CSV table of C-alpha atoms in Angstrom, one decimal:
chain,number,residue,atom,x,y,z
A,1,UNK,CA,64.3,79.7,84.4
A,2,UNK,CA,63.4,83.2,83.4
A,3,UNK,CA,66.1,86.1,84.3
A,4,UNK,CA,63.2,88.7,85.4
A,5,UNK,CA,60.4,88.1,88.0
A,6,UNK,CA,58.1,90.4,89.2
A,7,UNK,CA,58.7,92.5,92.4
A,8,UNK,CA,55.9,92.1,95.0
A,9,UNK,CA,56.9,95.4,96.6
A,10,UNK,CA,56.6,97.7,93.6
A,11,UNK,CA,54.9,95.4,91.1
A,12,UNK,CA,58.0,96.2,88.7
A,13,UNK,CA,59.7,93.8,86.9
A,14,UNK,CA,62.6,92.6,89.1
A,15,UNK,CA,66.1,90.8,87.0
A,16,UNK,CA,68.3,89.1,88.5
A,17,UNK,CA,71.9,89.2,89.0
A,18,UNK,CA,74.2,87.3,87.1
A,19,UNK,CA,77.2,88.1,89.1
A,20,UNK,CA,78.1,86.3,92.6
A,21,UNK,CA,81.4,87.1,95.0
A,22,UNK,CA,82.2,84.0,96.9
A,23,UNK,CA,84.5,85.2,100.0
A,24,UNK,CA,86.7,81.6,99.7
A,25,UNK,CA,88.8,82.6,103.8
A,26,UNK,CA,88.5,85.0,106.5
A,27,UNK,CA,92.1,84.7,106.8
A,28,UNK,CA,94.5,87.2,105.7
A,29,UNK,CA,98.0,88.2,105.6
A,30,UNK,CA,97.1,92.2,106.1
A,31,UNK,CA,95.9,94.1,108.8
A,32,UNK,CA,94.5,97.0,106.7
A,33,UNK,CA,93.1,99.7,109.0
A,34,UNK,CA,90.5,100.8,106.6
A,35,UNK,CA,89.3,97.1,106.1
A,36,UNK,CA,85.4,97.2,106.7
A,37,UNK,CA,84.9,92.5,107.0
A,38,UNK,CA,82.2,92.1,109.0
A,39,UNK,CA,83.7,89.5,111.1
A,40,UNK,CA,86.8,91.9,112.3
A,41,UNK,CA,84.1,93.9,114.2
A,42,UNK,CA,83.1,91.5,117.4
A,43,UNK,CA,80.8,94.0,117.9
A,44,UNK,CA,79.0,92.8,115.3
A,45,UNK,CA,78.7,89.6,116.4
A,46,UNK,CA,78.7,88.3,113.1
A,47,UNK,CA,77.2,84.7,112.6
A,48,UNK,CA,79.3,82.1,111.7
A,49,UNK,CA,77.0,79.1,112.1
A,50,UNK,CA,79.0,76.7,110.4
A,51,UNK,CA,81.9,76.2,111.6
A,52,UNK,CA,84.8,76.2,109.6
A,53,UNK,CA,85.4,77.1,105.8
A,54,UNK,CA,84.1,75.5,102.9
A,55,UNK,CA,86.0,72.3,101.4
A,56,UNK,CA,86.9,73.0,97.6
A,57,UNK,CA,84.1,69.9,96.8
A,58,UNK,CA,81.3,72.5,98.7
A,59,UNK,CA,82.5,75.3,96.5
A,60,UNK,CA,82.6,73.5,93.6
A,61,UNK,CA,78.1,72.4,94.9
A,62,UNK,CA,77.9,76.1,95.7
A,63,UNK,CA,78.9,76.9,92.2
A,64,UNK,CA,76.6,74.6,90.5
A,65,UNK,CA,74.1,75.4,92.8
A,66,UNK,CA,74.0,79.6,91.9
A,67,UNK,CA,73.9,78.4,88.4
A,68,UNK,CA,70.7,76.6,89.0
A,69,UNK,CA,69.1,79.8,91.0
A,70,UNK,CA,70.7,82.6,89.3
A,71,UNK,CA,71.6,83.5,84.8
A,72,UNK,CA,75.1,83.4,86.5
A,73,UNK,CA,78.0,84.7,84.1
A,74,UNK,CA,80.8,85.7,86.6
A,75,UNK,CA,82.0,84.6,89.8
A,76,UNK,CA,84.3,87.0,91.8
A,77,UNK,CA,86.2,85.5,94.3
A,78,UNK,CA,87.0,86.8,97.7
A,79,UNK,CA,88.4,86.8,101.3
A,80,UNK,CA,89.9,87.6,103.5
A,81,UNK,CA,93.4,87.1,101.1
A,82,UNK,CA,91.4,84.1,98.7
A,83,UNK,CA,95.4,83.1,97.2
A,84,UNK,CA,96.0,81.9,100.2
A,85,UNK,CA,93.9,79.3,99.5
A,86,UNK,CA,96.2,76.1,97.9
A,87,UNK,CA,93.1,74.9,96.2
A,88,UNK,CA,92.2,78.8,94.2
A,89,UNK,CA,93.6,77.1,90.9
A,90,UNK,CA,91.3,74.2,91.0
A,91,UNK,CA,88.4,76.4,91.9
A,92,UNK,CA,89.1,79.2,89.0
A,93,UNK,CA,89.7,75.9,86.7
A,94,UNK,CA,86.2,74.2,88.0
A,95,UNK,CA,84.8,78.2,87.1
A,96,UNK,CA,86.1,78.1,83.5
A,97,UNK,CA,85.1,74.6,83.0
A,98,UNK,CA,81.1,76.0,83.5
A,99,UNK,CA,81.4,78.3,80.8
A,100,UNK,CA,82.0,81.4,83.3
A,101,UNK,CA,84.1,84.5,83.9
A,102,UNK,CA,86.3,84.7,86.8
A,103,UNK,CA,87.9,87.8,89.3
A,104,UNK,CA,90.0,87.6,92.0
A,105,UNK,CA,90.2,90.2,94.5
A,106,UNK,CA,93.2,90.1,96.0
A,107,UNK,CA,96.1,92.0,97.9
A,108,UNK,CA,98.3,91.1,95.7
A,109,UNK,CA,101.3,89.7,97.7
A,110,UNK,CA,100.6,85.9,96.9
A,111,UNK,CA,100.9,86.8,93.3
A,112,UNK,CA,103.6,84.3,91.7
A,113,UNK,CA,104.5,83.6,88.3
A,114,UNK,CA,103.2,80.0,89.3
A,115,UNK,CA,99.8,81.2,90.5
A,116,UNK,CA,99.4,83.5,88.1
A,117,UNK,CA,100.1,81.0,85.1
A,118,UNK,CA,97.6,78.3,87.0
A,119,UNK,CA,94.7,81.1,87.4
A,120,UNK,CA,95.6,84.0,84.1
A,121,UNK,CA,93.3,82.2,81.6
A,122,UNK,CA,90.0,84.2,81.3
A,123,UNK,CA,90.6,86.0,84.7
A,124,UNK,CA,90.4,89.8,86.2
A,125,UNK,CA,92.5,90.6,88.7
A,126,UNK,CA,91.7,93.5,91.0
A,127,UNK,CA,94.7,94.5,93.3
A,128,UNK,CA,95.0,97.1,96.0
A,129,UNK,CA,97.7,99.4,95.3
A,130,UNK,CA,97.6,102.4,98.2
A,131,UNK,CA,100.7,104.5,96.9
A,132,UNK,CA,103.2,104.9,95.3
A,133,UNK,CA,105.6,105.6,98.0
A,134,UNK,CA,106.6,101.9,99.9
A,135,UNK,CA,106.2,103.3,103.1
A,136,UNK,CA,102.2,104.5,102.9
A,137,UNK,CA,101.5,101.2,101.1
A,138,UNK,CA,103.2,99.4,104.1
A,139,UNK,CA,101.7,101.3,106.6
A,140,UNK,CA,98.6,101.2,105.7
A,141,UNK,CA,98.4,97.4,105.3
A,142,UNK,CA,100.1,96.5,108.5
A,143,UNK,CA,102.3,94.0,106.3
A,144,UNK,CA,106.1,95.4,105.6
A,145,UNK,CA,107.0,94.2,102.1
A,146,UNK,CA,103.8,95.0,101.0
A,147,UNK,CA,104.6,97.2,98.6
A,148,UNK,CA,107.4,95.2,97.5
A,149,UNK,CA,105.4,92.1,96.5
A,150,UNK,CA,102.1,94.1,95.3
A,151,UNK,CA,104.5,95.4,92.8
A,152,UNK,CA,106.1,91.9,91.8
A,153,UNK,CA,102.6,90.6,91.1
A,154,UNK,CA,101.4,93.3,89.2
A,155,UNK,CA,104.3,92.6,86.9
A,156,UNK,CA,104.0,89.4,86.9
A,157,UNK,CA,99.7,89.5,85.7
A,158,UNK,CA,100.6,92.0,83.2
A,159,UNK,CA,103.8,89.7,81.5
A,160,UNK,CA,101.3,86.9,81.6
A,161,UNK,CA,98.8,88.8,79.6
A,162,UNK,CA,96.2,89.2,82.3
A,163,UNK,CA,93.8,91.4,83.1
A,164,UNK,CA,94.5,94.3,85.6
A,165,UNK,CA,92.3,96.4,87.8
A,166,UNK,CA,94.2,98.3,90.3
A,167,UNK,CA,92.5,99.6,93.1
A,168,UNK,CA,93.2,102.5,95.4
A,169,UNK,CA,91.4,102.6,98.5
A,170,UNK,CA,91.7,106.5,99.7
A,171,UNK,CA,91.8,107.7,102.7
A,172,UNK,CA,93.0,110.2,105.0
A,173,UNK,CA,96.6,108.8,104.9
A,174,UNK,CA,97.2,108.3,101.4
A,175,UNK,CA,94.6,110.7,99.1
A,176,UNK,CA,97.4,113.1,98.3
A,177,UNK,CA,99.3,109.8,96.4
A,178,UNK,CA,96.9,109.1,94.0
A,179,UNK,CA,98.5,111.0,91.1
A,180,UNK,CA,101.8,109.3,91.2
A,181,UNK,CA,100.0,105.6,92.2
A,182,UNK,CA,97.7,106.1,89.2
A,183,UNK,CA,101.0,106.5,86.9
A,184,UNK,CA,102.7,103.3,88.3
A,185,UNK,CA,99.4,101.6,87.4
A,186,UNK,CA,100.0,102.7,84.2
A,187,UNK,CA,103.3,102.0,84.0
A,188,UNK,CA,102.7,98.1,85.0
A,189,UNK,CA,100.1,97.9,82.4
A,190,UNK,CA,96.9,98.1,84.8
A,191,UNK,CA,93.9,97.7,82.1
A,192,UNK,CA,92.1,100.2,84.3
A,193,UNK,CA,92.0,102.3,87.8
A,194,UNK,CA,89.2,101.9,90.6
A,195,UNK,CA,88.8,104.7,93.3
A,196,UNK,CA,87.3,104.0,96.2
A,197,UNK,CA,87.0,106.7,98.9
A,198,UNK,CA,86.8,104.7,102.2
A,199,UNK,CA,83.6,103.4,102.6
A,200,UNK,CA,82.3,102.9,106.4
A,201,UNK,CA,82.2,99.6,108.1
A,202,UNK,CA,82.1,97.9,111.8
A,203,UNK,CA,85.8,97.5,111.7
A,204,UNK,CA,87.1,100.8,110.9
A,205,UNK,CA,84.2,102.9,112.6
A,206,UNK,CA,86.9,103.5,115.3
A,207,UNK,CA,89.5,104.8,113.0
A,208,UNK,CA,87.3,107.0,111.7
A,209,UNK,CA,89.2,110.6,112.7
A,210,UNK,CA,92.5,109.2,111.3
A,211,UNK,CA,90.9,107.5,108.2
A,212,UNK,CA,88.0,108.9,106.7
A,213,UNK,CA,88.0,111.8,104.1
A,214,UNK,CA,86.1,114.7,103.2
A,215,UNK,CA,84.3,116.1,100.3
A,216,UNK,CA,87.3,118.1,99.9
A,217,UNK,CA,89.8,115.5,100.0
A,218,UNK,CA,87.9,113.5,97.9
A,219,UNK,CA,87.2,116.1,94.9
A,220,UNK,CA,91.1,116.6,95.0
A,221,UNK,CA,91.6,113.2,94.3
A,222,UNK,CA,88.3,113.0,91.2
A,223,UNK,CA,90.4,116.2,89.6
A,224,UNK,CA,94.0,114.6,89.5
A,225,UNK,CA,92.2,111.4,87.9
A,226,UNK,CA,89.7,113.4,85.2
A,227,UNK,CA,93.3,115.1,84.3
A,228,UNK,CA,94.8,111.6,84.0
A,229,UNK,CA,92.3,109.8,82.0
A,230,UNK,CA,91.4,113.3,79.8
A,231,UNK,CA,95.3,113.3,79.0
A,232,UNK,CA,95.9,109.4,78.7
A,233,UNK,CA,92.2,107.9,78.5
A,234,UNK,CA,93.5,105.3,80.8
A,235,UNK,CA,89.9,104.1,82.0
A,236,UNK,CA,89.2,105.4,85.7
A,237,UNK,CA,86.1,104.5,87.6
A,238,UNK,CA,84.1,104.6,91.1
A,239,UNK,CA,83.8,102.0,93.4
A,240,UNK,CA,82.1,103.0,96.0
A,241,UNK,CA,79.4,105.8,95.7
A,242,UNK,CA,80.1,109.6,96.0
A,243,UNK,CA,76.7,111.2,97.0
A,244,UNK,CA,76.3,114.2,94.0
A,245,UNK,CA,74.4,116.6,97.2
A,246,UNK,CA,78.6,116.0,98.4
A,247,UNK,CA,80.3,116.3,95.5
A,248,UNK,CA,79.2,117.6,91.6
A,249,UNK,CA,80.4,114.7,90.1
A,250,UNK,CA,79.6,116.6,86.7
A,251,UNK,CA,83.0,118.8,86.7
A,252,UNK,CA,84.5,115.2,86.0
A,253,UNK,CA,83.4,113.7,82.8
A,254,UNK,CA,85.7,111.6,81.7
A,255,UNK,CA,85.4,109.4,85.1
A,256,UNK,CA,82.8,106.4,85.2
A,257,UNK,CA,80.5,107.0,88.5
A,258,UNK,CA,79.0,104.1,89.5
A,259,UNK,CA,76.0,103.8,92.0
A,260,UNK,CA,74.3,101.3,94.6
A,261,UNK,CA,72.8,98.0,92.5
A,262,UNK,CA,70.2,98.1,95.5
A,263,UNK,CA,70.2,94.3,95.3
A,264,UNK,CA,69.1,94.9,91.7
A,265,UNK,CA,70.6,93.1,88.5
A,266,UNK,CA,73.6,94.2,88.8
A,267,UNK,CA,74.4,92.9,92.4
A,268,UNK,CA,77.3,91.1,93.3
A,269,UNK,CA,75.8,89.6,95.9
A,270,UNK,CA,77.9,87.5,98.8
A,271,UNK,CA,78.8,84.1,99.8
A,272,UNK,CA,80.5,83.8,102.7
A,273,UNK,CA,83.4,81.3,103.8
A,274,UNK,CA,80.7,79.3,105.8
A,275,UNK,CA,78.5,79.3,103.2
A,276,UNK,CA,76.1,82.6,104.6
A,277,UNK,CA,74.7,84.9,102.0
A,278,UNK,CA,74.5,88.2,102.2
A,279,UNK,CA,73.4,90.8,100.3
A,280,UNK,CA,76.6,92.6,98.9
A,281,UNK,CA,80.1,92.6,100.5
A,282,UNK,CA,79.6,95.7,102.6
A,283,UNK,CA,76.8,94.7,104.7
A,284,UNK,CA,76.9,92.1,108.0
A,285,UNK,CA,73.1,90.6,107.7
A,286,UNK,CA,73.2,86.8,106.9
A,287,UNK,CA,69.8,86.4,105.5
A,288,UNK,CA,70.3,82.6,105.0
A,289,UNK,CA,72.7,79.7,104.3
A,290,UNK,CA,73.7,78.2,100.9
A,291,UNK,CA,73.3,74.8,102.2
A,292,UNK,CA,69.6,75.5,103.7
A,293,UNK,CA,68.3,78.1,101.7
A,294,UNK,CA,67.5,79.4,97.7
A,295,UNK,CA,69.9,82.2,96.7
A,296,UNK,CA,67.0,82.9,94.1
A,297,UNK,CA,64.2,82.8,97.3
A,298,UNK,CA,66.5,85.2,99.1
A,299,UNK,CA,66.7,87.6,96.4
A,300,UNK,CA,63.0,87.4,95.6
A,301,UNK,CA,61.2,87.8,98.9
A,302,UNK,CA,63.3,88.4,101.8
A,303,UNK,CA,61.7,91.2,103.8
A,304,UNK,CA,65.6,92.5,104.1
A,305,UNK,CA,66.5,92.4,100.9
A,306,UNK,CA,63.2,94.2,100.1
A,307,UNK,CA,63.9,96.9,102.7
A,308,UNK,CA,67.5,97.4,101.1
A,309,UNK,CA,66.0,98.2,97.5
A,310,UNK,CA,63.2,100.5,98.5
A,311,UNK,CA,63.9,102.3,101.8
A,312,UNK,CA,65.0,106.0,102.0
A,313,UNK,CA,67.0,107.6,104.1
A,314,UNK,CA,65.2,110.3,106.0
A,315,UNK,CA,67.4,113.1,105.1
A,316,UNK,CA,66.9,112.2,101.2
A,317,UNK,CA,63.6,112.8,101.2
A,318,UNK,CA,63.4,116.3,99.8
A,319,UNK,CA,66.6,115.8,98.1
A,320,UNK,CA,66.3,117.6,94.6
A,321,UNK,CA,69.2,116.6,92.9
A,322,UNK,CA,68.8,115.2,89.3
A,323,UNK,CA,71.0,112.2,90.4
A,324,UNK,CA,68.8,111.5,93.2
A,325,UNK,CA,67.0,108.0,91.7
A,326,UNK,CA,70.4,106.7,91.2
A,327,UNK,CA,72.2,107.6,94.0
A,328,UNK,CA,69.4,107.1,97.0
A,329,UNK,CA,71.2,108.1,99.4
A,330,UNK,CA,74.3,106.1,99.2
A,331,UNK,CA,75.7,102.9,100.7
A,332,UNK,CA,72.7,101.4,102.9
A,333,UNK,CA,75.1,99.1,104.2
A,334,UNK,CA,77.4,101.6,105.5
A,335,UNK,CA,74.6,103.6,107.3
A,336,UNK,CA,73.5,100.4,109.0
A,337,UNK,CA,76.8,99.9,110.3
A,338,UNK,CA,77.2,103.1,111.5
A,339,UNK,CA,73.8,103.8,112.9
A,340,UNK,CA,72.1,100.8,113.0
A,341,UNK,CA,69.5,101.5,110.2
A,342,UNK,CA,69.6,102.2,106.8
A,343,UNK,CA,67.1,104.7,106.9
A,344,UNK,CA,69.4,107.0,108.0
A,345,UNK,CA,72.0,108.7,105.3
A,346,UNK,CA,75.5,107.6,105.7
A,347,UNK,CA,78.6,108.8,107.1
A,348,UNK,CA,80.3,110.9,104.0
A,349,UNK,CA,77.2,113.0,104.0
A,350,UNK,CA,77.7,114.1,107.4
A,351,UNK,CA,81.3,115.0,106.8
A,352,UNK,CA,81.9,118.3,106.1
């Protein structure tokens, strides 16, 4: 198997990903207002048509099975809440034993010394931590104690030698925290800091005056951090994409802006708890079935997946900006959530 083929729509060659999130339960023990799951939006009518969750015997097939379609190297895994699966050591053990690199996103409330010494080795841990002050993190979680046990298994990743991403989700309600949060990071020896404005999806659309932030809000927040890792050179990054005609992410050089893969090489593209593919975690399209269909196919020639990589939104089209090829007018996913097409620009750009 060759890592690049050839893109039929602009003749370029087209590598492929060697990163895969595998969403392991829809269930969770938060009710985060800003969470953007397609299947929390009924809406959406999102199509679960296999009933059920995977066994840990069909996760353990679906790894193997990437590894045949894909140069697979890491496999993130997901939810939903994925440590409240029993089974998550066996399946980061099964990941190890296949030569690969493992992540859990997770909340961070399930986080035990036991779980955390079954699942440390060889593992990145990325945990959500919203504020530093108890009640915002409580709040905005929907889950009193939150904060409480977010902190607990922070400690306890960072005493067992893991590795630490902390993430803070920003949003209306907690932007004005994130110099204070970023020092607790620190302080519980997070290896790095991920910001990620709130990013649009069907289940927070209605939240939406409460929730989302803008430009302003969000360049407040990219200052307090450049200071921080200028100062500290604790590592800070982006998440989600800030659009450069929104904000000159220039004035803030010493954060790591990262962009849309486009369904490009450096995906992370999505299986779901039924076994539905998707093209990353942001979008609600099932474009096929792990037990029916090639990953690798998908990828290849899907009409959708060619749509996500080369459409425009109209509004971009006489864009100017020297960031323009990298940005292309933000999260496609988001727009088609919002609007129902991706050829449309997305909500941040529109908010003023």
């Amino acid at each position: 198997m060759t890592s690049k083929e050839i893109d039929e729509t602009t003749g370029a060659s087209l590598a492929l990903p060697n990163t895969f999130v595998l969403e392991l339960t829809r269930h969770c023990n938060n009710r985060c207002g800003y969470c953007y799951n397609a299947w929390r939006a009924p809406e959406l009518q999102y199509a679960m048509d296999e009933q059920g969750e995977m066994t840990t015997a069909e996760i353990k097939w679906t790894i193997l099975k990437l590894m045949e379609d894909l140069p697979l190297t890491t496999v993130v895994l997901s939810g939903g809440e994925p440590t409240l699966r029993p089974d998550l050591p066996e399946i980061v053990q099964f990941i190890r034993s296949q030569g690969l690199a493992t992540q859990i996103i997770t909340n961070g409330t399930n986080l035990t010394e036991s779980l955390v010494d079954a699942t440390v080795s060889g593992c990145c841990y990325q945990i959500s931590l919203l504020s530093w002050k108890r009640e915002v993190h409580d709040r905005l979680t929907g889950h009193p104690g939150a904060w409480d046990a977010v902190i607990d298994g922070m400690t306890n990743v960072h005493l067992a030698g893991g590795h630490l991403i902390v993430v803070f989700v920003a949003t209306r309600q907690n932007y004005a925290d994130i110099g204070p949060t970023a020092h607790i990071a620190m302080m519980l020896g997070a290896n790095s800091l991920m910001y990620n404005r709130i990013n649009a999806g069907a289940a927070n659309l209605h939240h939406s005056k409460e929730l989302f932030l803008t430009p302003t809000m969000v360049e407040e927040n990219l200052r307090v951090l450049d200071e921080i890792a200028a100062a500290t050179g604790f590592p800070v990054s982006t998440g989600v994409v800030i659009e450069p005609c929104m904000v000159d992410i220039a004035r803030y050089p010493h954060i790591q802006f990262n962009w849309c893969s486009l369904a490009g090489e450096q995906s992370t593209l999505i299986v779901d708890p039924a076994g539905n593919f998707r093209v990353c975690e942001h979008s609600s399209m099932v474009l096929g079935n792990i037990r029916r269909d090639s990953v690798r196919d998908i990828y290849e020639h899907h009409a959708y997946v060619k749509a996500f990589r080369t459409t425009w939104p109209t509004e971009c089209t006489h864009c100017e900006n020297t960031l323009k090829e990298s940005c292309r007018g933000g999260c496609k996913a988001a727009a088609e959530q919002a609007y129902g097409t991706f050829a449309r620009v997305e909500p941040f750009v529109r908010l003023q």
